[in-house]
Coordinates of C-alpha atoms in Angstrom, one line a residue:
M1 CA -47.0 -10.3 -27.9
I2 CA -50.5 -10.9 -27.6
S3 CA -51.4 -13.5 -24.7
E4 CA -53.7 -16.1 -24.9
L5 CA -56.1 -14.4 -22.7
D6 CA -55.7 -11.2 -24.6
A7 CA -56.2 -13.6 -27.9
F8 CA -59.5 -15.0 -26.3
H9 CA -60.9 -11.8 -25.0
S10 CA -60.5 -10.5 -29.0
S11 CA -61.8 -13.4 -30.4
S12 CA -64.9 -13.1 -28.0
L13 CA -65.6 -9.2 -29.1
L14 CA -65.5 -10.6 -32.8
S15 CA -68.0 -13.1 -32.8
T16 CA -70.6 -10.8 -31.1
A17 CA -69.4 -7.7 -33.2
P18 CA -71.2 -6.1 -36.0
P19 CA -69.9 -7.2 -39.6
D20 CA -68.7 -3.7 -40.6
V21 CA -66.6 -3.4 -37.3
I22 CA -65.4 -7.2 -37.7
S23 CA -63.7 -5.8 -40.9
I24 CA -62.5 -2.4 -39.2
E25 CA -60.7 -4.9 -36.3
K26 CA -59.3 -7.2 -39.1
R27 CA -58.0 -4.3 -41.0
L28 CA -56.4 -3.1 -38.2
E29 CA -54.5 -6.1 -37.4
E30 CA -53.2 -6.2 -40.9
I31 CA -52.3 -2.6 -40.8
R32 CA -50.4 -3.6 -37.0
F33 CA -48.1 -6.4 -38.7
E34 CA -47.4 -4.2 -41.8
I35 CA -45.9 -1.4 -39.0
Q36 CA -44.2 -4.7 -37.7
K37 CA -42.7 -5.3 -40.5
R38 CA -41.8 -2.1 -41.5
R39 CA -39.9 -1.7 -38.1
H40 CA -37.7 -4.9 -38.6
E41 CA -36.7 -3.6 -42.1
R42 CA -35.9 -0.3 -40.8
S43 CA -33.7 -1.7 -38.2
S44 CA -32.0 -3.9 -40.8
L45 CA -31.4 -0.7 -43.2
L46 CA -29.9 1.3 -39.9
Q47 CA -27.6 -1.5 -39.5
E48 CA -26.5 -1.8 -43.1
I49 CA -26.1 2.2 -42.6
N50 CA -24.2 2.0 -39.7
E51 CA -22.0 -1.1 -40.4
T52 CA -21.2 1.3 -43.9
N53 CA -20.3 4.6 -41.6
S54 CA -19.1 2.9 -38.4
P55 CA -16.2 5.0 -37.0
G56 CA -13.1 2.9 -38.4
G57 CA -14.9 0.5 -39.8
R58 CA -12.8 -2.5 -40.8
N59 CA -10.1 -0.3 -41.6
L60 CA -8.3 -1.3 -38.0
P61 CA -6.7 -4.1 -37.6
S62 CA -8.4 -6.0 -34.8
D63 CA -5.5 -6.2 -32.7
I64 CA -5.2 -2.6 -32.9
L65 CA -8.8 -2.4 -32.4
S66 CA -7.9 -4.1 -29.3
L67 CA -5.7 -2.2 -27.8
I68 CA -7.5 1.0 -27.9
F69 CA -10.7 -0.6 -26.1
Q70 CA -8.2 -1.6 -23.7
H71 CA -6.8 1.7 -23.4
A72 CA -10.5 3.6 -23.0
C73 CA -11.6 0.4 -20.2
P74 CA -8.3 -0.2 -18.2
Q75 CA -8.1 -3.0 -15.3
S76 CA -8.8 -0.8 -11.7
D77 CA -5.9 -1.7 -9.3
F78 CA -8.5 -2.3 -6.3
Y79 CA -5.4 -2.4 -4.0
V80 CA -4.5 1.1 -4.7
R81 CA -7.7 2.1 -5.4
N82 CA -9.5 4.3 -2.7
F83 CA -12.0 2.6 -1.1
E84 CA -14.3 5.6 0.1
S85 CA -17.1 5.2 2.9
Q86 CA -18.9 8.7 3.5
M87 CA -21.8 9.4 2.4
P88 CA -22.5 10.7 -1.4
D89 CA -24.9 13.5 -0.1
G90 CA -24.6 16.7 2.1
S91 CA -27.7 16.2 4.3
R92 CA -25.8 14.8 7.1
G93 CA -22.7 16.8 7.8
I94 CA -20.8 14.9 4.3
P95 CA -19.4 17.8 2.1
F96 CA -21.6 17.9 -0.9
M97 CA -20.3 16.7 -4.2
G98 CA -21.2 19.2 -6.4
P99 CA -23.9 19.8 -8.8
D100 CA -21.6 18.5 -11.6
Q101 CA -20.8 15.4 -9.9
D102 CA -23.7 12.7 -10.3
K103 CA -21.9 9.7 -10.1
L104 CA -19.4 8.3 -7.1
N105 CA -16.8 7.5 -9.2
P106 CA -16.3 10.5 -12.1
D107 CA -12.6 9.3 -12.6
L108 CA -13.7 6.1 -14.1
N109 CA -15.0 5.6 -17.5
G110 CA -18.5 4.2 -17.5
P111 CA -19.5 0.6 -17.0
Y112 CA -21.8 0.7 -20.2
L113 CA -18.7 1.6 -22.1
P114 CA -17.3 -1.7 -23.9
V115 CA -21.5 -2.1 -24.3
V116 CA -21.5 0.9 -26.4
F117 CA -18.4 -0.1 -28.1
G118 CA -20.2 -3.5 -29.6
S119 CA -23.0 -1.4 -30.7
V120 CA -21.0 0.5 -33.2
S121 CA -21.3 -2.4 -35.7
S122 CA -20.6 -6.1 -35.9
Y123 CA -16.9 -6.1 -36.5
W124 CA -16.4 -3.9 -33.4
R125 CA -18.8 -6.2 -31.3
E126 CA -16.5 -9.4 -32.2
V127 CA -13.5 -7.4 -31.3
V128 CA -15.5 -6.6 -28.0
Q129 CA -16.3 -10.0 -27.2
S130 CA -13.1 -11.4 -27.8
T131 CA -10.9 -8.6 -25.4
P132 CA -11.9 -10.2 -22.2
S133 CA -9.4 -7.7 -20.2
I134 CA -12.0 -5.3 -20.8
W135 CA -14.5 -6.9 -19.0
S136 CA -13.0 -7.8 -16.2
T137 CA -13.3 -4.6 -13.9
L138 CA -16.8 -3.6 -12.6
V139 CA -17.3 -0.7 -10.8
V140 CA -21.3 0.6 -10.0
E141 CA -23.1 2.5 -8.1
I142 CA -26.2 1.0 -7.4
R143 CA -29.5 2.7 -7.5
E144 CA -33.0 1.7 -6.8
R145 CA -34.1 2.6 -10.2
T146 CA -31.3 0.9 -12.2
A147 CA -30.6 -2.5 -10.0
K148 CA -32.2 -4.4 -13.0
S149 CA -30.3 -2.8 -15.6
H150 CA -27.3 -3.4 -13.2
A151 CA -27.6 -7.2 -12.4
S152 CA -28.0 -7.8 -16.1
L153 CA -25.1 -6.0 -16.5
L154 CA -23.3 -8.1 -13.7
Q155 CA -24.3 -11.2 -15.6
L156 CA -22.6 -9.9 -19.1
Y157 CA -19.6 -9.3 -17.3
L158 CA -19.0 -12.4 -15.9
R159 CA -19.7 -14.2 -18.9
R160 CA -17.7 -11.7 -21.4
C161 CA -14.6 -11.6 -18.9
Q162 CA -13.6 -15.7 -19.2
P163 CA -10.9 -17.0 -19.1
L164 CA -10.1 -14.0 -16.8
R165 CA -12.0 -13.0 -13.3
L166 CA -13.8 -10.4 -12.6
G167 CA -13.0 -7.7 -9.8
I168 CA -16.3 -5.8 -8.4
E169 CA -17.2 -2.8 -6.6
L170 CA -20.8 -2.3 -6.0
D171 CA -21.3 1.0 -4.0
F172 CA -24.9 0.9 -2.3
R173 CA -24.4 4.2 -0.2
R174 CA -26.7 5.9 -2.3
V175 CA -30.0 2.8 -2.3
G176 CA -32.8 4.4 0.2
L177 CA -32.1 7.9 -0.5
D178 CA -34.6 7.6 -3.9
T179 CA -37.2 6.2 -1.7
E180 CA -39.1 9.7 -0.2
Q181 CA -42.1 7.9 0.1
F182 CA -40.9 6.1 2.8
S183 CA -38.3 7.9 4.5
K184 CA -41.2 10.9 5.4
D185 CA -42.3 8.4 7.8
S186 CA -40.0 6.4 10.6
S187 CA -42.9 3.9 11.0
N188 CA -42.3 2.7 7.6
H189 CA -38.8 1.8 8.5
T190 CA -39.6 -2.2 8.0
R191 CA -41.7 -1.4 4.9
L192 CA -38.0 0.6 3.6
V193 CA -36.3 -2.6 4.4
N194 CA -38.4 -4.7 2.4
H195 CA -38.6 -2.9 0.0
I196 CA -35.0 -2.3 -0.9
R197 CA -34.4 -6.0 -0.2
D198 CA -36.9 -6.7 -3.2
V199 CA -35.4 -4.2 -5.5
L200 CA -32.0 -5.4 -5.0
Y201 CA -32.5 -8.8 -5.5
P202 CA -31.9 -9.2 -9.0
V203 CA -28.3 -7.8 -8.4
A204 CA -27.5 -10.4 -5.5
D205 CA -29.5 -13.4 -7.1
A206 CA -26.6 -12.8 -10.2
L207 CA -23.6 -12.1 -8.0
F208 CA -24.0 -15.1 -5.5
R209 CA -25.2 -17.5 -8.5
A210 CA -23.2 -20.8 -8.2
E211 CA -21.8 -20.9 -11.6
N212 CA -20.8 -17.0 -10.9
V213 CA -19.1 -16.8 -7.6
G214 CA -16.2 -18.9 -8.5
R215 CA -15.5 -16.0 -11.7
I216 CA -15.1 -13.5 -9.3
S217 CA -11.1 -12.3 -8.2
H218 CA -12.5 -9.1 -5.8
L219 CA -15.3 -8.3 -4.3
R220 CA -16.2 -5.1 -2.8
L221 CA -19.1 -4.1 -1.5
M222 CA -20.0 -0.9 0.0
A223 CA -23.0 0.0 2.6
P224 CA -24.6 -3.4 1.5
P225 CA -27.8 -5.0 2.8
Y226 CA -26.7 -6.7 5.9
E227 CA -28.8 -9.7 5.2
W228 CA -25.8 -10.3 2.4
L229 CA -22.9 -11.0 4.8
S230 CA -24.4 -14.4 4.8
L231 CA -23.9 -15.1 1.6
L232 CA -20.2 -14.1 1.5
S233 CA -19.1 -17.2 2.5
K234 CA -19.9 -18.5 -1.3
A235 CA -17.0 -16.6 -2.1
P236 CA -13.6 -18.4 -3.9
P237 CA -10.8 -18.6 -1.4
Q238 CA -8.6 -16.5 -3.4
V239 CA -11.0 -13.7 -3.6
E240 CA -10.3 -10.1 -2.0
L241 CA -12.8 -9.4 0.1
C242 CA -13.7 -5.3 1.0
L243 CA -16.4 -4.4 3.3
G244 CA -17.5 -1.1 4.1
W245 CA -20.3 1.0 6.0
T246 CA -20.9 4.9 6.1
P247 CA -20.1 6.1 9.3
V248 CA -23.8 7.6 10.1
T249 CA -24.8 3.6 9.3
S250 CA -26.6 2.5 12.1
L251 CA -26.4 -1.8 12.6
D252 CA -28.9 -3.1 15.6
T253 CA -27.5 -6.7 14.6
S254 CA -24.9 -9.1 15.8
P255 CA -21.6 -8.9 15.4
L256 CA -19.9 -9.9 11.6
I257 CA -17.8 -12.9 12.3
I258 CA -14.7 -13.5 10.1
S259 CA -13.2 -16.8 10.6
P260 CA -11.5 -19.8 8.3
S261 CA -14.5 -21.8 8.4
I262 CA -16.8 -19.2 7.0
F263 CA -14.5 -17.7 4.7
P264 CA -11.8 -20.6 4.0
G265 CA -8.7 -19.5 2.2
L266 CA -9.4 -15.7 2.8
Q267 CA -6.4 -13.8 2.1
T268 CA -7.1 -10.1 1.9
L269 CA -9.4 -8.3 4.1
H270 CA -10.4 -4.7 4.2
I271 CA -13.2 -3.5 6.5
V272 CA -14.3 0.1 6.7
S273 CA -16.6 1.9 9.3
F274 CA -18.0 -1.2 10.5
P275 CA -17.7 -1.5 15.0
Q276 CA -19.3 -5.0 15.2
F277 CA -16.9 -7.6 13.8
S278 CA -14.6 -10.3 15.2
I279 CA -12.1 -12.9 14.3
P280 CA -12.8 -15.7 16.8
S281 CA -9.6 -18.1 15.9
T282 CA -6.0 -17.7 14.0
F283 CA -6.2 -16.9 10.4
P284 CA -2.9 -18.0 9.1
S285 CA -4.3 -17.2 5.4
I286 CA -5.0 -13.3 5.9
I287 CA -1.9 -11.4 3.9
Q288 CA -3.5 -8.3 3.2
L289 CA -5.4 -6.6 6.0
D290 CA -6.9 -2.9 5.8
L291 CA -8.7 -1.3 8.3
T292 CA -10.0 2.1 8.3
R293 CA -12.1 3.8 10.9
V294 CA -12.6 0.7 13.5
P295 CA -12.2 1.0 16.8
V296 CA -8.3 0.8 18.1
G297 CA -9.1 -2.4 20.3
L298 CA -10.1 -4.3 17.1
C299 CA -7.4 -3.4 15.2
F300 CA -5.7 -4.9 18.2
D301 CA -7.5 -8.2 18.3
V302 CA -7.3 -8.9 14.4
L303 CA -3.5 -8.2 14.0
S304 CA -3.1 -10.8 17.1
S305 CA -5.2 -13.2 14.8
C306 CA -3.4 -12.7 11.6
P307 CA 0.2 -14.3 12.3
N308 CA 1.2 -14.2 8.7
L309 CA 0.8 -10.9 7.2
E310 CA 2.5 -9.2 4.4
E311 CA 0.9 -6.0 4.0
C312 CA -1.0 -3.7 6.6
R313 CA -2.8 -0.5 6.1
L314 CA -4.0 1.2 9.7
R315 CA -6.0 4.5 8.8
H316 CA -8.3 6.6 11.2
L317 CA -8.9 3.8 13.9
T318 CA -11.5 5.2 16.4
T319 CA -11.2 5.0 20.5
A320 CA -15.2 4.3 21.0
A321 CA -14.6 0.9 22.1
K322 CA -12.3 2.2 25.0
R323 CA -12.9 -1.3 26.6
H324 CA -10.9 -3.1 24.1
I325 CA -7.9 -0.9 24.4
A326 CA -6.4 -1.7 27.9
P327 CA -5.8 -5.5 27.4
S328 CA -4.4 -4.8 23.8
F329 CA -1.4 -3.3 24.8
T330 CA 1.0 -6.0 24.5
P331 CA 3.5 -6.1 21.4
I332 CA 2.6 -8.5 18.3
T333 CA 4.9 -10.2 16.6
L334 CA 4.6 -9.8 12.8
T335 CA 7.3 -11.8 11.3
R336 CA 6.3 -11.7 7.7
L337 CA 5.3 -8.2 7.6
R338 CA 6.6 -6.2 4.9
D339 CA 4.7 -3.4 4.4
L340 CA 3.0 -1.0 7.1
E341 CA 0.4 2.2 6.6
W342 CA -0.2 4.4 9.6
T343 CA -2.8 6.8 9.5
L344 CA -3.6 8.9 12.3
P345 CA -7.2 10.6 12.5
M346 CA -7.7 14.4 12.0
Y347 CA -6.0 16.7 14.8
D348 CA -6.7 13.2 16.9
S349 CA -4.5 13.0 20.2
T350 CA -6.1 9.9 21.9
T351 CA -5.4 7.3 19.4
P352 CA -2.2 4.9 20.6
A353 CA -0.1 4.7 17.2
V354 CA -0.1 1.0 17.0
P355 CA 3.3 0.3 14.9
V356 CA 5.1 1.3 18.2
Y357 CA 3.5 -2.1 19.4
I358 CA 4.1 -4.1 16.4
L359 CA 7.5 -5.9 16.2
T360 CA 8.2 -6.2 12.6
P361 CA 11.5 -7.6 12.2
T362 CA 11.4 -8.0 8.1
L363 CA 9.8 -4.5 7.6
R364 CA 10.4 -2.6 4.3
R365 CA 8.1 -0.1 4.0
I366 CA 6.5 2.2 6.5
K367 CA 4.1 5.3 5.8
W368 CA 3.3 7.3 8.8
D369 CA 0.4 9.9 8.1
A370 CA -0.2 12.3 11.1
H371 CA -1.5 15.5 10.8
N372 CA -0.9 16.4 14.8
D373 CA 1.5 18.3 16.5
N374 CA 0.8 16.8 19.6
A375 CA 4.2 16.0 21.6
E376 CA 3.2 12.9 22.3
K377 CA 2.3 11.8 18.9
V378 CA 5.8 13.0 17.7
S379 CA 7.7 10.7 20.8
E380 CA 5.7 7.8 19.5
F381 CA 7.1 8.0 16.1
I382 CA 10.7 8.6 17.4
K383 CA 10.0 5.3 19.9
F384 CA 8.7 3.9 16.7
F385 CA 12.1 4.2 14.7
S386 CA 14.0 3.3 17.8
H387 CA 13.4 -0.3 17.0
A388 CA 12.8 -0.1 13.6
P389 CA 14.3 -3.0 11.9
Q390 CA 17.6 -2.7 9.4
S391 CA 15.6 -4.4 6.6
M392 CA 13.3 -1.1 6.1
E393 CA 14.4 0.4 2.7
T394 CA 11.4 2.8 2.3
I395 CA 9.6 5.3 4.7
H396 CA 7.0 7.7 3.3
L397 CA 6.2 10.6 5.7
S398 CA 3.2 12.5 5.6
G399 CA 1.5 15.4 7.5
D400 CA 3.4 17.5 10.6
L401 CA 5.5 14.9 11.1
V402 CA 8.7 16.6 9.9
K403 CA 7.3 20.0 10.8
T404 CA 7.0 19.2 14.3
T405 CA 9.9 16.6 15.0
P406 CA 13.0 18.0 16.4
E407 CA 16.5 18.1 14.3
E408 CA 18.1 16.1 16.3
A409 CA 15.4 13.7 17.0
L410 CA 14.9 13.3 12.9
F411 CA 18.6 13.0 12.7
D412 CA 18.5 10.3 15.3
T413 CA 15.7 8.6 13.3
F414 CA 17.4 8.6 9.7
T415 CA 20.9 7.4 11.2
S416 CA 18.7 4.4 12.7
A417 CA 17.6 3.5 9.4
S418 CA 20.2 3.3 7.8
Q419 CA 19.5 0.9 4.8
L420 CA 16.7 3.6 3.4
R421 CA 16.8 3.5 0.0
Y422 CA 13.9 5.6 -0.9
I423 CA 12.3 8.4 1.2
Y424 CA 8.3 9.8 -0.1
L425 CA 7.9 13.0 1.6
E426 CA 4.4 14.3 1.3
E427 CA 3.0 17.6 2.2
Q428 CA -0.6 18.7 0.5
R429 CA -0.7 22.4 2.4
D430 CA 3.0 24.3 2.2
L431 CA 5.7 22.5 0.3
L432 CA 8.4 25.2 2.3
K433 CA 7.8 23.1 5.4
V434 CA 9.6 20.6 4.2
L435 CA 12.8 22.7 4.7
P436 CA 13.7 21.2 8.0
F437 CA 13.6 17.9 6.7
I438 CA 16.2 19.1 3.9
Q439 CA 18.2 20.6 5.9
V440 CA 18.6 17.8 8.4
L441 CA 19.7 15.5 5.2
A442 CA 22.4 18.4 4.2
E443 CA 23.9 18.0 7.9
G444 CA 23.9 14.6 8.0
F445 CA 25.6 14.3 4.7
S446 CA 27.9 16.7 5.3
E447 CA 29.1 15.6 9.1
S448 CA 28.5 11.5 9.0
P449 CA 28.6 10.9 5.2
S450 CA 29.9 7.0 5.4
V451 CA 27.0 6.5 8.1
F452 CA 24.2 8.3 7.5
L453 CA 21.9 7.0 5.2
P454 CA 25.1 5.7 2.4
Q455 CA 22.0 3.6 0.3
L456 CA 19.8 6.4 0.1
D457 CA 18.9 6.6 -3.8
T458 CA 15.8 8.3 -4.3
I459 CA 13.7 11.1 -2.5
K460 CA 9.9 11.9 -3.9
F461 CA 8.1 15.1 -3.1
I462 CA 4.5 14.8 -3.3
F463 CA 2.9 18.3 -3.4
N464 CA -0.3 19.8 -4.4
Q465 CA 0.0 21.2 -7.7
G466 CA -2.5 24.3 -6.7
I467 CA 0.0 25.2 -4.0
V468 CA 2.9 24.9 -6.2
D469 CA 1.2 27.0 -8.5
G470 CA 0.2 29.6 -6.1
L471 CA 4.0 30.3 -4.6
R472 CA 5.5 33.8 -5.4
R473 CA 8.8 33.3 -7.8
P474 CA 11.3 33.9 -5.0
R475 CA 9.9 31.5 -2.4
V476 CA 10.3 29.0 -5.2
L477 CA 13.7 30.0 -6.1
G478 CA 14.7 29.7 -2.5
F479 CA 13.2 26.0 -2.2
I480 CA 15.2 25.1 -5.7
I481 CA 18.4 26.7 -4.2
E482 CA 17.8 24.5 -0.9
L483 CA 17.2 21.6 -3.4
I484 CA 20.7 22.0 -5.3
T485 CA 22.5 22.8 -2.2
L486 CA 21.1 19.5 -0.5
L487 CA 22.9 17.9 -3.9
V488 CA 26.2 19.0 -3.9
V489 CA 26.5 18.3 0.1
R490 CA 25.8 14.7 -1.0
H491 CA 28.0 14.6 -3.9
E492 CA 31.0 16.3 -2.1
A493 CA 30.6 13.8 0.8
N494 CA 30.0 10.6 -1.5
Q495 CA 31.3 11.0 -4.4
D496 CA 30.1 7.3 -5.4
A497 CA 26.3 8.0 -3.6
P498 CA 23.9 9.6 -6.7
L499 CA 20.9 10.9 -5.3
T500 CA 17.8 11.5 -7.4
L501 CA 15.0 14.4 -6.5
D502 CA 11.5 13.3 -8.1
F503 CA 8.4 15.5 -7.9
N504 CA 4.4 14.8 -8.9
V505 CA 4.1 18.3 -9.8
N506 CA 5.4 20.7 -12.4
F507 CA 7.5 23.3 -11.3
E508 CA 8.3 27.1 -12.9
W509 CA 12.0 26.4 -13.2
P510 CA 14.0 30.1 -13.4
E511 CA 15.0 31.1 -16.3
E512 CA 17.7 33.7 -17.2
G513 CA 17.2 36.9 -15.4
G514 CA 14.9 34.9 -13.1
G515 CA 17.1 33.3 -10.6
L516 CA 19.1 31.3 -12.6
K517 CA 22.4 32.8 -11.9
E518 CA 21.8 32.1 -8.1
V519 CA 20.8 28.7 -8.9
V520 CA 23.9 28.1 -11.3
E521 CA 26.4 30.0 -8.7
V522 CA 25.1 27.1 -5.5
Y523 CA 25.6 24.7 -8.5
S524 CA 28.6 25.3 -10.1
T525 CA 30.6 24.0 -7.0
A526 CA 30.0 20.5 -8.2
E527 CA 31.8 18.8 -10.5
K528 CA 30.4 20.2 -14.1
G529 CA 27.0 19.5 -13.0
L530 CA 27.4 15.6 -13.1
V531 CA 25.8 15.4 -9.6
L532 CA 22.4 16.9 -10.6
D533 CA 19.6 14.6 -11.3
I534 CA 16.1 16.5 -10.8
R535 CA 12.4 15.0 -12.2
E536 CA 9.1 15.6 -12.6
K537 CA 6.8 12.7 -12.5
G538 CA 9.7 10.2 -12.9
R539 CA 10.8 11.9 -16.1
P540 CA 14.2 14.2 -16.4
I541 CA 13.3 18.1 -17.0
P542 CA 15.1 20.5 -19.7
W543 CA 16.0 22.4 -17.2
V544 CA 18.2 20.3 -15.4
E545 CA 20.4 20.0 -18.9
F546 CA 20.3 24.1 -18.8
V547 CA 21.6 24.6 -15.6
K548 CA 24.6 22.1 -16.3
K549 CA 25.5 23.8 -19.2
K550 CA 25.2 27.1 -17.5
A551 CA 27.4 25.5 -14.6
A552 CA 30.0 24.2 -16.7
E553 CA 30.7 27.8 -18.3
H554 CA 30.7 29.4 -15.0
G555 CA 32.9 27.5 -13.9
D556 CA 35.3 28.0 -17.1
E557 CA 34.5 31.7 -16.2
C558 CA 36.0 31.3 -12.7

C-alpha cells in the first residue's frame, strides 16, 4: 500500500519531471498493477490445486478427520506434566540439551500444528475450526524474535478453543539469551530489562486482556518477568496457577504475596524455585499444592495456611532459610489430604522429612522418593509409617529406601499399612536392588497371611528400559524366579487373594533351553498355573500362558 505521504511525494516529482520520465513512470505503475493482479491470480490457482490434491480431500467424513486431528494434537494433563525450571543452556552448570534439541518440549507437537492442518484446504480448515479440543492446550517457548507471532498465536487459540477453556504454558527461560549486545556489558542491565519488557508486551497484552483471562483454565509461567505478577490477580478463581523461576535467577524484589484478596478462589498453586513468597492468611480454597525447590520453612508456613488441601507435592525443598525451620516443627493436621508426594533432594542429609510432621487421617496415597542411604533419613521414613492412617491404599517407593531399610523395619512398615492395595516400586539404576523388598513380601505372606497386606492387589515395578536391556540373561532369570516364588507363596498362603505384577518395561522372557525349565519347576508347585498374573504396561504377556501350559504338563509328568 502507498501512503498519502508517498503519493504526494510521487505526484510532486511527476509534476516537475520531463515528459519522457512521466511516461516511464506511468508505464511502471501499469506494470506494478499487472504484477499485483497476476499474484492474486496465482494465489487463487494454487488454492484450487490445493483443494484438488489435498491429502484425504473430502473422502474422509468430518467426524473421522476431527478425531485424527485430536490424536495429533492431544490435550496435556498439566497436573501430571513435569514443570521443569532448569536453565536450558549449558553455560551455567546445567547439562546442555544437545545439538538436536532446539526446543524445551521436544515431546510435544508444535503449537502451530492446528494452523498447518487448516492451511491444507478449506474443508480441513472448516474441520479444524470446529474442533475446539485441539485448541485447548498451548505450550510455547517464548523467544524475543518470536514474541509477536506467539502473541498472535495466543489470541488465535483463545478464540478457537471456545466453548472450552485454554490451558497455557509459557516458558520464558531463554528470553534475554538472544540479546548479546546487552549481555556483554553489565551496565546495560537496565536497558536489557526495558528491552525485554517492550518485546514481551504483546504477549502480556494478549494474555491479560479482560475478554481473554476468563477463558483460561491453567496458567503455567516459567521464569516470567516479575512485573507480570501484579497482573495475575486478573486470572479467574478456577485457574490452576503455576509459577517457576530458574535456580540462578536473581530477584532483588519484594516477596510475592499470595492471599485470598489478591487471588480469590485460587484452588491449585504450583511454585518452583521462588524463595520470596508468603501466604499471610488462611487460604481455604487451595486444594492442590506443589512446592519445588523452595525453603523448607516456607513450606511449613504454606501448609499451615492451606487447611483444606487434598493433593500435595513437596519436592527438593531447600534449607537456605534456616531461620524458618525451628518454629515450624509443630505438627500440622490436614484432615482432607488424600494424596502426598515427598521427594528429598539428591543425597541431601539436612532437609527434614516434612511428611513426618503432617497428620493426615484421610491419606490414601503416599509417594516417598529418597536417594539417600543416611540412617536418619531411613528412620524418618519408618517414623512416618508408624502413624500412617489405616485409610492408605497406595504406596510408591523410589530411590534407596528399599535397599537401605532393615528387613524388620520394612516388614513392620507394611504390617502397619494393612489396607494397602497397590505398591509402586521405582528403581532406575539397578532392578536387582528390589530383591530384598520381594523377599520381605514373600516372608510376610508365608508367616502372617491373615494380617500381612491381605488387601494387596497389584505391585507395579517402574524400571529403566535401558538398564533392563543391559542385564545378562542369568540375572534376569534369577529375578523372574524370585517373582514367581512370591506369587506362589502368596497363592499358597491365601488362595482367595490374587496378586498382579505389572512392569512399565519389556522383558526378554526366557525360552526353551534358556532357563524356562527352572521357572516352570518353581511355578508348577501352584495349582495348574492359576495364580500367575504378570503384565507389561497393563497388558497380559503371551509368555504367561506359555508357562502355565508348561507347568501343567510338568505337573502331569510328576
